[in-house]
Short mmCIF file of C-alpha atoms and ligand atoms in Angstrom, two decimals:
data_model
loop_
_atom_site.label_atom_id
_atom_site.label_comp_id
_atom_site.label_asym_id
_atom_site.label_seq_id
_atom_site.Cartn_x
_atom_site.Cartn_y
_atom_site.Cartn_z
CA MET A 1 -106.54 64.14 37.90
CA THR A 2 -105.82 60.27 36.25
CA THR A 3 -107.39 57.38 37.04
CA ALA A 4 -104.69 56.30 39.51
CA ASP A 5 -104.47 59.34 40.99
CA ASP A 6 -105.93 57.72 44.26
CA LEU A 7 -104.80 54.41 44.05
CA PHE A 8 -101.44 54.91 45.23
CA LEU A 9 -99.48 56.49 47.61
CA GLY A 10 -97.74 60.02 46.61
CA THR A 11 -100.39 62.19 45.70
CA ASP A 12 -102.57 64.18 48.06
CA ALA A 13 -105.58 62.38 46.58
CA GLY A 14 -103.60 58.82 46.65
CA ASN A 15 -102.46 60.11 50.43
CA ASP A 16 -105.52 60.96 51.59
CA ALA A 17 -107.07 57.75 50.31
CA TYR A 18 -104.19 55.87 51.92
CA ARG A 19 -105.06 57.57 55.33
CA LYS A 20 -109.02 56.81 54.84
CA ALA A 21 -108.23 53.05 53.95
CA VAL A 22 -106.33 52.47 56.53
CA SER A 23 -108.34 54.01 59.40
CA ARG A 24 -111.16 51.83 57.34
CA ALA A 25 -109.84 48.59 57.76
CA SER A 26 -108.79 48.93 61.56
CA GLU A 27 -112.22 50.20 62.41
CA ALA A 28 -113.12 46.75 60.70
CA VAL A 29 -110.53 44.84 62.40
CA VAL A 30 -112.17 45.93 65.93
CA GLU A 31 -115.43 45.76 64.91
CA ALA A 32 -115.69 42.62 63.28
CA PHE A 33 -113.02 40.70 64.77
CA ALA A 34 -111.10 42.33 68.28
CA ASP A 35 -114.49 42.54 70.31
CA GLU A 36 -115.74 39.20 69.56
CA ALA A 37 -116.69 37.70 72.53
CA THR A 38 -116.00 34.16 71.38
CA PRO A 39 -112.74 32.49 70.20
CA TYR A 40 -114.66 31.23 67.17
CA SER A 41 -118.09 31.58 65.66
CA GLY A 42 -118.53 27.86 65.35
CA ALA A 43 -119.18 27.98 61.69
CA SER A 44 -117.92 24.65 59.55
CA PRO A 45 -116.22 24.17 56.27
CA GLY A 46 -119.34 24.01 54.61
CA SER A 47 -121.10 27.06 55.32
CA HIS A 48 -117.73 28.95 54.81
CA ASP A 49 -117.87 27.57 51.05
CA ASP A 50 -121.52 28.28 50.71
CA ARG A 51 -121.23 31.67 51.92
CA PHE A 52 -117.93 32.51 49.26
CA ALA A 53 -119.40 30.70 46.60
CA ALA A 54 -121.96 33.10 46.20
CA VAL A 55 -119.28 36.08 45.54
CA ASP A 56 -117.16 36.37 43.00
CA PRO A 57 -113.56 37.24 43.26
CA LEU A 58 -112.88 38.95 40.18
CA PRO A 59 -116.17 40.82 39.26
CA ASP A 60 -115.99 42.68 36.02
CA GLU A 61 -116.44 46.13 37.80
CA GLY A 62 -115.60 47.09 41.17
CA GLN A 63 -117.26 48.61 44.22
CA SER A 64 -115.86 50.97 46.78
CA LEU A 65 -113.72 50.47 48.95
CA ALA A 66 -116.02 51.46 52.22
CA GLU A 67 -118.32 48.42 50.62
CA THR A 68 -115.63 45.94 50.22
CA VAL A 69 -114.20 46.58 53.84
CA GLU A 70 -117.62 46.16 55.11
CA GLU A 71 -118.32 42.83 53.46
CA VAL A 72 -114.64 41.96 54.56
CA GLY A 73 -115.73 42.50 58.28
CA ASP A 74 -119.15 40.75 57.89
CA ARG A 75 -117.98 37.49 55.88
CA VAL A 76 -114.08 37.42 56.84
CA LEU A 77 -112.89 39.18 59.52
CA SER A 78 -115.67 38.16 62.33
CA GLU A 79 -115.54 34.48 61.19
CA SER A 80 -111.79 34.66 61.88
CA VAL A 81 -110.30 32.93 64.39
CA GLY A 82 -109.75 34.74 67.45
CA VAL A 83 -106.03 34.91 68.20
CA SER A 84 -106.23 37.55 70.57
CA ASP A 85 -108.94 35.54 72.98
CA PRO A 86 -108.05 34.13 76.25
CA GLU A 87 -109.86 30.72 74.89
CA CYS A 88 -107.76 30.50 71.87
CA VAL A 89 -105.01 28.38 72.95
CA ALA A 90 -104.67 25.52 69.97
CA HIS A 91 -101.31 26.22 68.26
CA LEU A 92 -98.15 28.23 68.79
CA HIS A 93 -100.09 30.70 66.78
CA CYS A 94 -99.80 34.07 68.86
CA PRO A 95 -102.20 37.29 70.18
CA PRO A 96 -99.62 39.95 67.77
CA LEU A 97 -98.34 42.93 69.40
CA VAL A 98 -99.93 46.24 68.84
CA PRO A 99 -96.47 47.73 67.93
CA ALA A 100 -95.72 45.23 65.40
CA LEU A 101 -99.25 46.03 64.02
CA ALA A 102 -98.19 49.51 62.97
CA ALA A 103 -94.76 48.06 61.79
CA GLU A 104 -96.91 46.24 59.42
CA THR A 105 -98.67 48.88 58.22
CA ALA A 106 -95.57 50.58 57.86
CA ILE A 107 -93.73 47.25 56.00
CA ALA A 108 -96.67 46.60 53.41
CA ALA A 109 -96.50 50.83 52.45
CA THR A 110 -93.59 51.04 51.25
CA ASN A 111 -93.01 47.63 50.22
CA GLN A 112 -88.83 47.37 50.06
CA SER A 113 -87.53 44.43 49.01
CA LEU A 114 -84.52 42.43 51.14
CA ASP A 115 -82.98 41.22 48.29
CA SER A 116 -80.80 43.72 46.85
CA TRP A 117 -79.60 47.18 48.90
CA ASP A 118 -81.27 49.43 45.97
CA GLN A 119 -84.65 47.94 46.98
CA SER A 120 -84.23 48.60 50.81
CA PRO A 121 -81.85 51.21 51.69
CA ALA A 122 -82.24 51.58 55.24
CA ALA A 123 -84.15 48.35 55.59
CA THR A 124 -81.12 46.67 55.03
CA HIS A 125 -79.38 47.79 57.68
CA VAL A 126 -82.08 47.07 60.21
CA GLU A 127 -82.07 44.07 59.45
CA ARG A 128 -78.15 43.90 59.34
CA ARG A 129 -78.31 44.98 63.04
CA MET A 130 -81.17 43.30 64.32
CA VAL A 131 -79.16 40.06 62.92
CA GLU A 132 -76.41 40.67 64.86
CA ARG A 133 -78.53 41.74 67.33
CA LEU A 134 -80.02 38.79 67.85
CA CYS A 135 -76.54 36.37 67.62
CA GLU A 136 -75.12 37.81 70.78
CA LEU A 137 -78.55 37.43 72.41
CA PHE A 138 -77.95 33.59 71.97
CA GLY A 139 -74.18 34.03 72.50
CA TYR A 140 -73.07 33.72 69.13
CA GLY A 141 -69.44 35.25 68.74
CA PRO A 142 -68.78 37.86 66.18
CA GLY A 143 -68.65 35.18 63.37
CA GLY A 144 -72.03 35.42 63.33
CA ASP A 145 -74.26 36.15 61.13
CA GLY A 146 -78.46 35.40 59.99
CA VAL A 147 -81.29 36.27 57.79
CA PHE A 148 -85.32 36.56 58.42
CA THR A 149 -86.98 34.34 57.03
CA SER A 150 -90.52 33.33 56.66
CA GLY A 151 -90.81 31.20 59.53
CA GLY A 152 -89.18 27.87 61.47
CA THR A 153 -89.88 25.79 58.15
CA GLN A 154 -87.74 27.90 55.70
CA SER A 155 -85.15 27.91 58.67
CA ASN A 156 -84.82 24.67 59.33
CA PHE A 157 -85.08 24.26 55.68
CA GLN A 158 -82.08 26.35 54.86
CA ALA A 159 -79.87 24.89 58.04
CA LEU A 160 -79.93 21.72 56.71
CA LEU A 161 -79.51 22.52 53.11
CA LEU A 162 -76.20 24.43 54.43
CA ALA A 163 -75.43 21.03 56.22
CA ARG A 164 -75.97 18.95 53.69
CA ASN A 165 -73.44 21.36 51.29
CA ARG A 166 -70.80 21.53 54.21
CA PHE A 167 -70.23 17.68 54.70
CA ALA A 168 -70.28 16.95 50.93
CA ARG A 169 -67.86 19.67 49.97
CA GLU A 170 -65.95 18.46 53.14
CA ARG A 171 -65.67 15.03 53.19
CA LEU A 172 -66.85 13.63 50.15
CA GLY A 173 -65.05 16.51 48.30
CA ARG A 174 -68.52 17.38 46.29
CA ARG A 175 -69.58 20.64 45.57
CA VAL A 176 -73.31 20.08 45.75
CA LYS A 177 -74.32 23.67 44.26
CA GLU A 178 -72.76 22.84 41.26
CA SER A 179 -72.43 18.96 40.70
CA GLY A 180 -75.67 18.05 42.74
CA LEU A 181 -75.68 15.08 45.00
CA PRO A 182 -72.48 12.77 45.04
CA HIS A 183 -73.20 9.04 45.05
CA ARG A 184 -72.39 8.55 48.89
CA ALA A 185 -75.31 10.99 49.67
CA LYS A 186 -77.19 7.96 49.96
CA SER A 187 -75.58 7.12 52.81
CA MET A 188 -76.28 10.39 54.44
CA ARG A 189 -78.33 10.37 57.75
CA LEU A 190 -79.75 13.31 60.06
CA LEU A 191 -80.50 12.58 63.60
CA CYS A 192 -83.29 14.72 65.85
CA SER A 193 -85.42 13.35 68.21
CA ASP A 194 -88.57 11.58 67.86
CA ALA A 195 -90.66 14.54 69.32
CA ALA A 196 -89.05 17.25 66.50
CA HIS A 197 -90.94 18.54 64.38
CA PHE A 198 -91.77 17.20 60.69
CA THR A 199 -89.77 19.90 59.09
CA ALA A 200 -86.74 17.65 59.53
CA GLU A 201 -88.12 14.66 57.72
CA GLN A 202 -89.47 17.81 55.45
CA ALA A 203 -86.04 18.99 54.90
CA ALA A 204 -84.51 16.00 53.87
CA ALA A 205 -86.85 14.93 51.33
CA HIS A 206 -86.96 18.55 49.83
CA LEU A 207 -82.54 17.91 50.10
CA GLY A 208 -82.87 14.97 48.24
CA LEU A 209 -81.99 12.65 50.56
CA GLY A 210 -85.81 11.08 51.68
CA GLU A 211 -87.26 11.13 54.14
CA ASN A 212 -85.82 7.62 55.04
CA ALA A 213 -82.49 9.49 55.93
CA VAL A 214 -83.85 11.11 59.43
CA VAL A 215 -83.04 8.75 62.04
CA THR A 216 -85.13 9.68 65.07
CA VAL A 217 -83.35 9.31 68.53
CA PRO A 218 -85.72 8.00 72.04
CA THR A 219 -86.86 10.96 74.19
CA ASP A 220 -86.68 10.61 77.68
CA ASP A 221 -90.05 11.00 80.11
CA GLU A 222 -90.01 14.42 79.62
CA TYR A 223 -89.93 14.13 75.90
CA ARG A 224 -86.40 15.41 75.55
CA MET A 225 -83.53 13.34 73.88
CA ASP A 226 -81.87 10.43 75.51
CA PRO A 227 -78.00 11.60 74.87
CA GLU A 228 -77.40 7.90 75.68
CA ALA A 229 -79.68 6.67 73.67
CA LEU A 230 -77.99 9.31 70.74
CA ASP A 231 -74.71 7.82 71.57
CA ALA A 232 -75.91 4.00 70.98
CA THR A 233 -77.48 5.57 67.61
CA LEU A 234 -74.10 7.55 66.44
CA ALA A 235 -72.54 3.91 66.90
CA ASP A 236 -74.90 1.86 65.43
CA LEU A 237 -74.54 4.62 62.64
CA ARG A 238 -71.07 4.10 62.00
CA GLU A 239 -70.85 0.24 62.60
CA ARG A 240 -73.09 0.63 59.37
CA ASP A 241 -71.11 2.78 57.72
CA ARG A 242 -73.37 5.22 57.24
CA ASP A 243 -72.68 9.54 57.48
CA PRO A 244 -74.21 11.24 60.24
CA PHE A 245 -74.15 14.62 58.79
CA ALA A 246 -76.21 17.11 61.05
CA LEU A 247 -77.68 17.01 64.34
CA VAL A 248 -81.14 18.33 65.39
CA GLY A 249 -81.36 19.55 68.87
CA THR A 250 -84.81 20.81 69.51
CA ALA A 251 -85.59 23.97 71.86
CA GLY A 252 -89.53 23.92 72.88
CA THR A 253 -91.02 21.21 70.85
CA THR A 254 -94.20 22.11 69.66
CA ASP A 255 -96.86 19.35 71.42
CA PHE A 256 -94.90 19.32 74.49
CA GLY A 257 -92.48 22.50 74.53
CA SER A 258 -89.43 20.39 75.92
CA ILE A 259 -85.49 21.39 75.71
CA ASP A 260 -83.33 18.55 74.83
CA PRO A 261 -80.31 18.67 76.49
CA LEU A 262 -78.55 20.75 73.44
CA ASP A 263 -75.31 20.97 75.58
CA ALA A 264 -74.97 16.88 75.47
CA LEU A 265 -75.70 17.12 71.89
CA ALA A 266 -73.32 20.06 70.93
CA ASP A 267 -70.85 17.49 72.58
CA ARG A 268 -72.11 14.70 70.52
CA ALA A 269 -72.26 16.86 67.06
CA GLU A 270 -68.42 18.01 67.68
CA ALA A 271 -67.46 14.47 68.31
CA HIS A 272 -68.65 13.32 65.49
CA ASP A 273 -68.14 15.76 63.37
CA CYS A 274 -71.98 16.96 62.54
CA TRP A 275 -73.40 20.22 61.77
CA PHE A 276 -75.38 20.91 64.86
CA HIS A 277 -78.63 22.49 63.98
CA VAL A 278 -81.20 23.71 67.12
CA ASP A 279 -85.02 24.37 65.91
CA ALA A 280 -85.86 27.05 68.73
CA ALA A 281 -88.64 27.99 66.83
CA TYR A 282 -90.52 27.79 69.92
CA GLY A 283 -88.59 28.05 72.52
CA GLY A 284 -85.46 30.74 71.57
CA ALA A 285 -87.72 33.40 73.53
CA LEU A 286 -86.67 31.90 76.44
CA ALA A 287 -83.11 34.46 75.66
CA LEU A 288 -85.09 37.24 76.43
CA SER A 289 -85.75 35.89 80.06
CA GLU A 290 -82.63 35.83 82.76
CA THR A 291 -85.06 33.93 84.79
CA HIS A 292 -85.43 30.71 81.60
CA ARG A 293 -82.52 31.32 79.43
CA GLY A 294 -80.39 29.07 81.21
CA LYS A 295 -83.01 26.46 79.76
CA LEU A 296 -81.25 27.07 76.54
CA ALA A 297 -77.72 26.37 77.28
CA GLY A 298 -75.75 25.33 74.59
CA ILE A 299 -77.51 26.66 72.23
CA GLU A 300 -74.70 29.16 71.61
CA ARG A 301 -72.30 26.06 70.26
CA ALA A 302 -74.80 25.21 67.56
CA ASP A 303 -73.90 26.20 64.00
CA SER A 304 -77.20 27.56 62.96
CA LEU A 305 -80.11 28.01 65.03
CA ALA A 306 -84.20 28.63 64.11
CA VAL A 307 -86.08 31.27 65.66
CA ASP A 308 -89.48 32.33 64.67
CA PHE A 309 -90.80 35.62 65.94
CA HIS A 310 -94.62 34.93 65.45
CA LYS A 311 -94.56 32.18 67.73
CA LEU A 312 -93.33 33.03 71.49
CA PHE A 313 -92.57 37.23 70.61
CA TYR A 314 -95.76 37.65 69.53
CA GLN A 315 -95.44 39.04 66.13
CA PRO A 316 -97.65 39.11 63.43
CA ILE A 317 -97.29 36.15 60.66
CA SER A 318 -94.56 35.98 59.00
CA CYS A 319 -91.32 36.56 60.96
CA GLY A 320 -88.65 34.18 61.65
CA ALA A 321 -84.40 34.10 61.44
CA LEU A 322 -81.99 31.50 60.55
CA LEU A 323 -78.52 32.99 62.42
CA LEU A 324 -75.88 30.99 62.01
CA GLY A 325 -72.39 30.59 64.40
CA ASP A 326 -70.11 31.39 61.23
CA GLY A 327 -71.23 33.47 58.52
CA ASP A 328 -68.76 32.52 56.39
CA ASP A 329 -71.27 29.22 55.91
CA PHE A 330 -73.47 31.11 53.53
CA ASP A 331 -71.03 30.92 50.56
CA LEU A 332 -72.11 27.33 50.73
CA ILE A 333 -75.11 28.59 48.70
CA ARG A 334 -74.32 32.16 47.61
CA ARG A 335 -74.93 33.17 43.86
CA SER A 336 -74.68 35.92 42.07
CA ALA A 337 -77.08 37.91 39.70
CA ALA A 338 -76.29 40.86 37.11
CA TYR A 339 -79.19 42.34 38.46
CA LEU A 340 -79.51 41.87 42.33
CA ASN A 341 -75.44 41.47 42.88
CA PRO A 342 -73.06 40.76 40.53
CA GLU A 343 -69.49 39.97 41.22
CA GLU A 344 -68.01 43.10 41.34
CA ALA A 345 -70.37 44.33 43.68
CA ASP A 346 -69.80 47.27 46.20
CA LEU A 347 -68.93 45.52 49.09
CA ASP A 348 -70.40 48.67 51.14
CA ALA A 349 -73.78 48.00 50.00
CA PRO A 350 -74.57 44.31 50.69
CA ASN A 351 -77.60 42.75 48.96
CA LEU A 352 -79.05 39.78 51.11
CA VAL A 353 -80.45 37.84 48.18
CA SER A 354 -77.08 35.64 48.77
CA LYS A 355 -78.14 34.69 52.28
CA SER A 356 -81.57 33.65 51.54
CA VAL A 357 -83.20 30.79 49.51
CA GLN A 358 -85.43 33.66 48.45
CA THR A 359 -85.45 36.41 46.08
CA THR A 360 -88.09 39.21 47.01
CA ARG A 361 -88.19 39.32 50.49
CA ARG A 362 -90.86 41.55 52.88
CA PHE A 363 -89.06 43.42 55.37
CA ASP A 364 -90.20 41.49 58.31
CA ALA A 365 -87.34 42.99 60.75
CA LEU A 366 -88.77 46.16 61.34
CA LYS A 367 -91.99 44.11 63.56
CA PRO A 368 -89.18 43.11 66.08
CA TYR A 369 -86.90 46.28 65.84
CA VAL A 370 -90.76 48.19 66.79
CA THR A 371 -91.65 45.73 69.12
CA PHE A 372 -88.26 45.45 70.86
CA ARG A 373 -87.20 49.22 70.42
CA THR A 374 -90.87 50.15 72.08
CA LEU A 375 -91.25 47.30 74.59
CA GLY A 376 -87.23 46.64 75.89
CA ARG A 377 -86.33 43.20 76.47
CA GLU A 378 -87.61 43.47 80.27
CA ARG A 379 -90.79 44.23 79.30
CA LEU A 380 -91.51 41.48 76.47
CA ALA A 381 -89.48 38.91 78.96
CA GLU A 382 -92.56 39.84 81.73
CA LEU A 383 -94.79 38.35 79.17
CA VAL A 384 -93.15 35.28 78.36
CA GLU A 385 -92.31 34.88 81.90
CA SER A 386 -96.18 35.37 83.24
CA THR A 387 -97.28 32.39 80.08
CA LEU A 388 -94.78 30.32 81.82
CA GLU A 389 -96.03 30.49 85.70
CA LEU A 390 -100.07 30.16 83.86
CA ALA A 391 -99.04 27.06 82.45
CA ASP A 392 -97.21 25.41 85.69
CA ASP A 393 -100.41 26.62 87.06
CA ALA A 394 -102.16 24.98 84.65
CA ALA A 395 -100.80 22.15 85.01
CA ALA A 396 -101.72 21.90 88.66
CA LEU A 397 -105.00 22.54 87.97
CA LEU A 398 -104.74 19.08 86.01
CA ALA A 399 -102.78 17.47 88.14
CA ASP A 400 -105.58 18.14 91.09
CA ALA A 401 -108.56 17.42 89.10
CA PRO A 402 -110.48 13.21 89.15
CA ASP A 403 -111.05 13.62 85.89
CA PHE A 404 -107.90 14.49 83.89
CA GLU A 405 -104.51 13.06 83.28
CA LEU A 406 -101.35 15.48 83.17
CA LEU A 407 -99.29 14.40 80.21
CA ASN A 408 -96.33 16.49 80.74
CA ASP A 409 -94.98 18.98 83.38
CA PRO A 410 -94.74 22.06 81.14
CA THR A 411 -91.19 23.92 80.33
CA LEU A 412 -92.57 26.30 77.93
CA ASN A 413 -96.37 27.05 78.07
CA ALA A 414 -97.89 23.65 76.68
CA VAL A 415 -100.42 21.69 78.85
CA VAL A 416 -101.00 18.49 77.54
CA PHE A 417 -103.87 16.66 78.82
CA ARG A 418 -106.97 14.35 78.80
CA TYR A 419 -110.46 14.41 79.84
CA ARG A 420 -110.23 11.13 81.69
CA PRO A 421 -113.45 10.80 84.03
CA GLU A 422 -113.03 7.17 85.22
CA GLY A 423 -109.54 7.87 87.08
CA GLY A 424 -107.13 10.48 85.92
CA ARG A 425 -104.67 9.63 88.29
CA ALA A 426 -105.15 5.84 87.98
CA GLY A 427 -101.37 4.79 87.11
CA GLY A 428 -100.22 8.02 86.69
CA GLY A 429 -97.97 8.03 83.71
CA ARG A 430 -99.21 7.71 79.93
CA GLY A 431 -101.15 5.04 80.75
CA ASP A 432 -101.70 1.88 78.90
CA PRO A 433 -102.16 2.55 75.11
CA ARG A 434 -103.52 -0.92 74.07
CA SER A 435 -106.42 -1.25 76.66
CA ASP A 436 -110.16 -0.58 75.34
CA ASP A 437 -110.47 2.19 77.64
CA ALA A 438 -107.82 4.27 76.61
CA GLU A 439 -108.83 3.46 72.76
CA ARG A 440 -112.63 4.90 74.26
CA VAL A 441 -111.22 7.74 75.87
CA GLY A 442 -108.85 8.92 72.92
CA ARG A 443 -111.56 8.61 70.85
CA LEU A 444 -113.58 10.82 73.64
CA ASN A 445 -110.93 13.37 73.56
CA ALA A 446 -110.98 14.24 69.25
CA ALA A 447 -114.45 14.38 69.71
CA ILE A 448 -114.36 16.98 73.03
CA ARG A 449 -112.28 18.97 70.79
CA GLU A 450 -114.35 19.19 67.60
CA ALA A 451 -116.67 20.24 69.63
CA LEU A 452 -115.88 23.24 71.46
CA LEU A 453 -114.63 24.16 68.14
CA ARG A 454 -117.96 24.02 66.94
CA ASN A 455 -119.95 25.69 69.64
CA GLY A 456 -117.40 28.48 69.74
CA ASP A 457 -116.88 27.74 73.54
CA ALA A 458 -112.64 27.31 73.69
CA VAL A 459 -110.20 26.33 70.33
CA VAL A 460 -107.99 23.95 71.71
CA GLY A 461 -104.98 21.92 70.79
CA ARG A 462 -104.38 17.91 70.23
CA THR A 463 -101.37 15.65 69.51
CA GLU A 464 -101.19 12.31 70.39
CA VAL A 465 -99.12 10.58 73.10
CA ASP A 466 -98.62 6.45 72.55
CA GLY A 467 -100.76 6.69 69.43
CA ARG A 468 -103.83 8.23 71.65
CA THR A 469 -105.52 11.59 71.22
CA CYS A 470 -105.36 13.56 73.62
CA LEU A 471 -105.76 17.65 74.34
CA LYS A 472 -103.04 20.31 74.42
CA LEU A 473 -103.35 24.04 75.62
CA THR A 474 -100.77 26.45 74.24
CA LEU A 475 -101.17 28.95 76.76
CA LEU A 476 -99.03 31.79 74.53
CA ASN A 477 -101.52 34.65 75.42
CA PRO A 478 -100.57 36.65 78.43
CA LYS A 479 -103.98 37.52 78.91
CA THR A 480 -105.32 34.80 79.71
CA THR A 481 -105.74 33.98 83.13
CA VAL A 482 -105.64 30.62 85.75
CA GLU A 483 -109.69 31.45 85.76
CA ASP A 484 -109.81 31.42 81.87
CA VAL A 485 -108.13 27.86 82.04
CA ALA A 486 -110.54 26.77 84.97
CA GLY A 487 -113.59 27.87 82.30
CA ILE A 488 -112.10 26.02 79.31
CA LEU A 489 -111.59 22.68 81.86
CA ASP A 490 -115.06 23.20 82.75
CA ALA A 491 -116.05 23.52 78.94
CA VAL A 492 -114.35 20.23 78.64
CA ARG A 493 -116.40 18.44 80.72
CA ASN A 494 -119.54 19.40 79.75
CA ARG A 495 -118.99 19.04 75.95
CA ALA A 496 -117.54 15.43 77.34
CA ARG A 497 -120.79 14.40 79.31
CA THR A 498 -122.90 15.88 76.14
CA ILE A 499 -121.02 13.71 74.05
CA GLU A 500 -121.32 10.48 76.46
CA VAL A 501 -124.96 11.13 77.14
CA ALA A 502 -125.65 11.03 73.15
CA GLU A 503 -123.12 8.04 73.13
CA THR A 504 -125.40 6.01 75.52
CA ALA A 505 -128.38 6.92 74.05
CA LEU A 506 -127.58 5.30 70.42
CA ARG A 507 -126.32 2.38 72.46
CA ARG A 508 -129.59 1.78 73.41
C1 LIG B 1 -93.68 26.11 64.66
C2 LIG B 1 -92.00 25.45 63.93
C3 LIG B 1 -91.60 25.26 63.42
C4 LIG B 1 -92.29 25.47 61.39
O1 LIG B 1 -92.18 26.32 61.69
P1 LIG B 1 -92.94 27.56 60.58
O2 LIG B 1 -92.79 29.20 61.17
O3 LIG B 1 -94.48 26.92 61.36
O4 LIG B 1 -93.05 27.63 59.33
C5 LIG B 1 -90.55 24.16 63.13
N1 LIG B 1 -90.06 23.88 64.60
C6 LIG B 1 -90.45 23.86 65.87
C7 LIG B 1 -90.28 23.19 66.52
C8 LIG B 1 -92.01 24.96 65.83
O5 LIG B 1 -92.73 25.04 66.86
#
C-alpha cells in the first residue's frame, strides 16, 4: 500500500475509507446539528473568534479523521444556524431535502466539471436535459436554453451582461466583447422596481455602466412595480435622450415576496425594445404548483429569467439557473479556448463552458434531478403550497394581535411586521415614519431581533419599511406550524418586555 492508498477512491482501502468517512460525517451532522433543540446556540461573534483563535487550521502534523470530525461536530456543526429548525425563519435560506443531500454526496465524489464534455460526459447531458425541462416548466418554446449558476447573483449578472451586449451590438453597432463599452454607454439605463434585489445595481456596477445607470420605478402598496409609473419613467428617459436597455421584473421580492405584474412589464419591454429579465430567484418555485403558477403569468415572455433552487426548491447551496427564451443569445459572450472548446469542436459533444461565466463548474443540476425524480412535481408543489398557506395563517395571527402591526399581505411566504405594543392596528398602514414613536418602535424591533438570536429563541429576519426596522418571518420550512409561529410571536413579546423594562430602569 502506498501512503495515498486510503486517501483516494479507486482502491479497496480508499473505497473503504470513503464509506467510513461519509458515514462518520453524516453521524456527526445528525448528532451535533440535526438533533439540536434550538435554531442557534446564541454564541456571539467574539466567542467564535476566541474559539477558533485557539485552533491551527494548518498544523504540521495531522490527526485521525475521527478526531477531526469530532472536533468539527463540537466547534462548527453544533454552532451552526439550524436551517432545518422550524423556528429558523429569517432568510431565504432553506432546509435542504434529504434526496438532494444524497445527490450532493455523489456530486462531490464524482467531481465532474461542467465546462467541457470530456470532464463531465453524462453530467453535461443531465444538465442539458434539466435545462430543457425547466424551459418547458416556465413556458419557453423550443428555442429556450440555459445554464446552471451559483445562484441569483450570478444569474442576474449574466442576464444583464447579455442584455448590455445585445443592446450595444444592435443599437450602437458595437461588439462590447471585443471592443469594450461604446461612448454612448453613458446613457444606458436599467429599470427595476424600488423593491428589486440589490444585485441589479451590483451588476450595473460590474458591467461598467455604474450603479447610477439603475433607475428604480415606484411600487404600489403591495410592493409591486406600478406599470403606470413605469410608463412615466420610460417617457422621462426618452425625453432626456437616455437609452433604457433592460427592464428587470421581480417574481418574489426578497423582503416581501411580491410579484411584479410581469405581463404588463413584458408589454413595455417589447414596446421600448428592452431586454426583459425576470428575477424569479425566490418566486420561481410557484411554477411547480397548478394553484399558484398563474401568479407568474408573463414570465414566458422574458428574454431571460433567474431561478434559485437553493431557496424555495429546498436544494443545498449552491444551485441556481439562468434560462433564456432564445438560446442563441449565449453567442453574445461565447469564447473558445483550445483546451476546452476549440472552434472546430465536435458539435455532438457539447462544451457548456461557452454558456457560463464560470470555467470549472459544479454538477449542481444533479440535485434537482435527484429531487424531482424522487418526489415528483406534485409532491414538491405540495411542500411549497403548504408554506404559502402557513404565511396566510401567520398574517391572520398578526392582523388579529393588538400588539403587532402587519406590513404586507403575503404573496409567497414572507411575512413582514412590527411589534408595536401601543396600537398595532392604529392607522392600519405603514404608519408615519417621521414620528418619534416610529423611531422608537424601529429601534425596539431591531433590539428584539438581536435578543432572539443571542438567546437562541428564534432566528427571525429584519428589513426596513419607510426607513424603520421591522421583523420578518420567511416561512420556507414546510415543517413549521402555525403553533411554531405563535411561539415565535410570544418570544418576540417576551424579549420586547425585557428590553422595555431594562430601558425604563436606565432612564430612572
Ligand atoms: C436571493 C435573491 C437573489 C440573490 O441570489 P443568490 O442566490 O443569493 O446569489 C437575487 N434576487 C432575489 C429576488 C433573491 O431573492
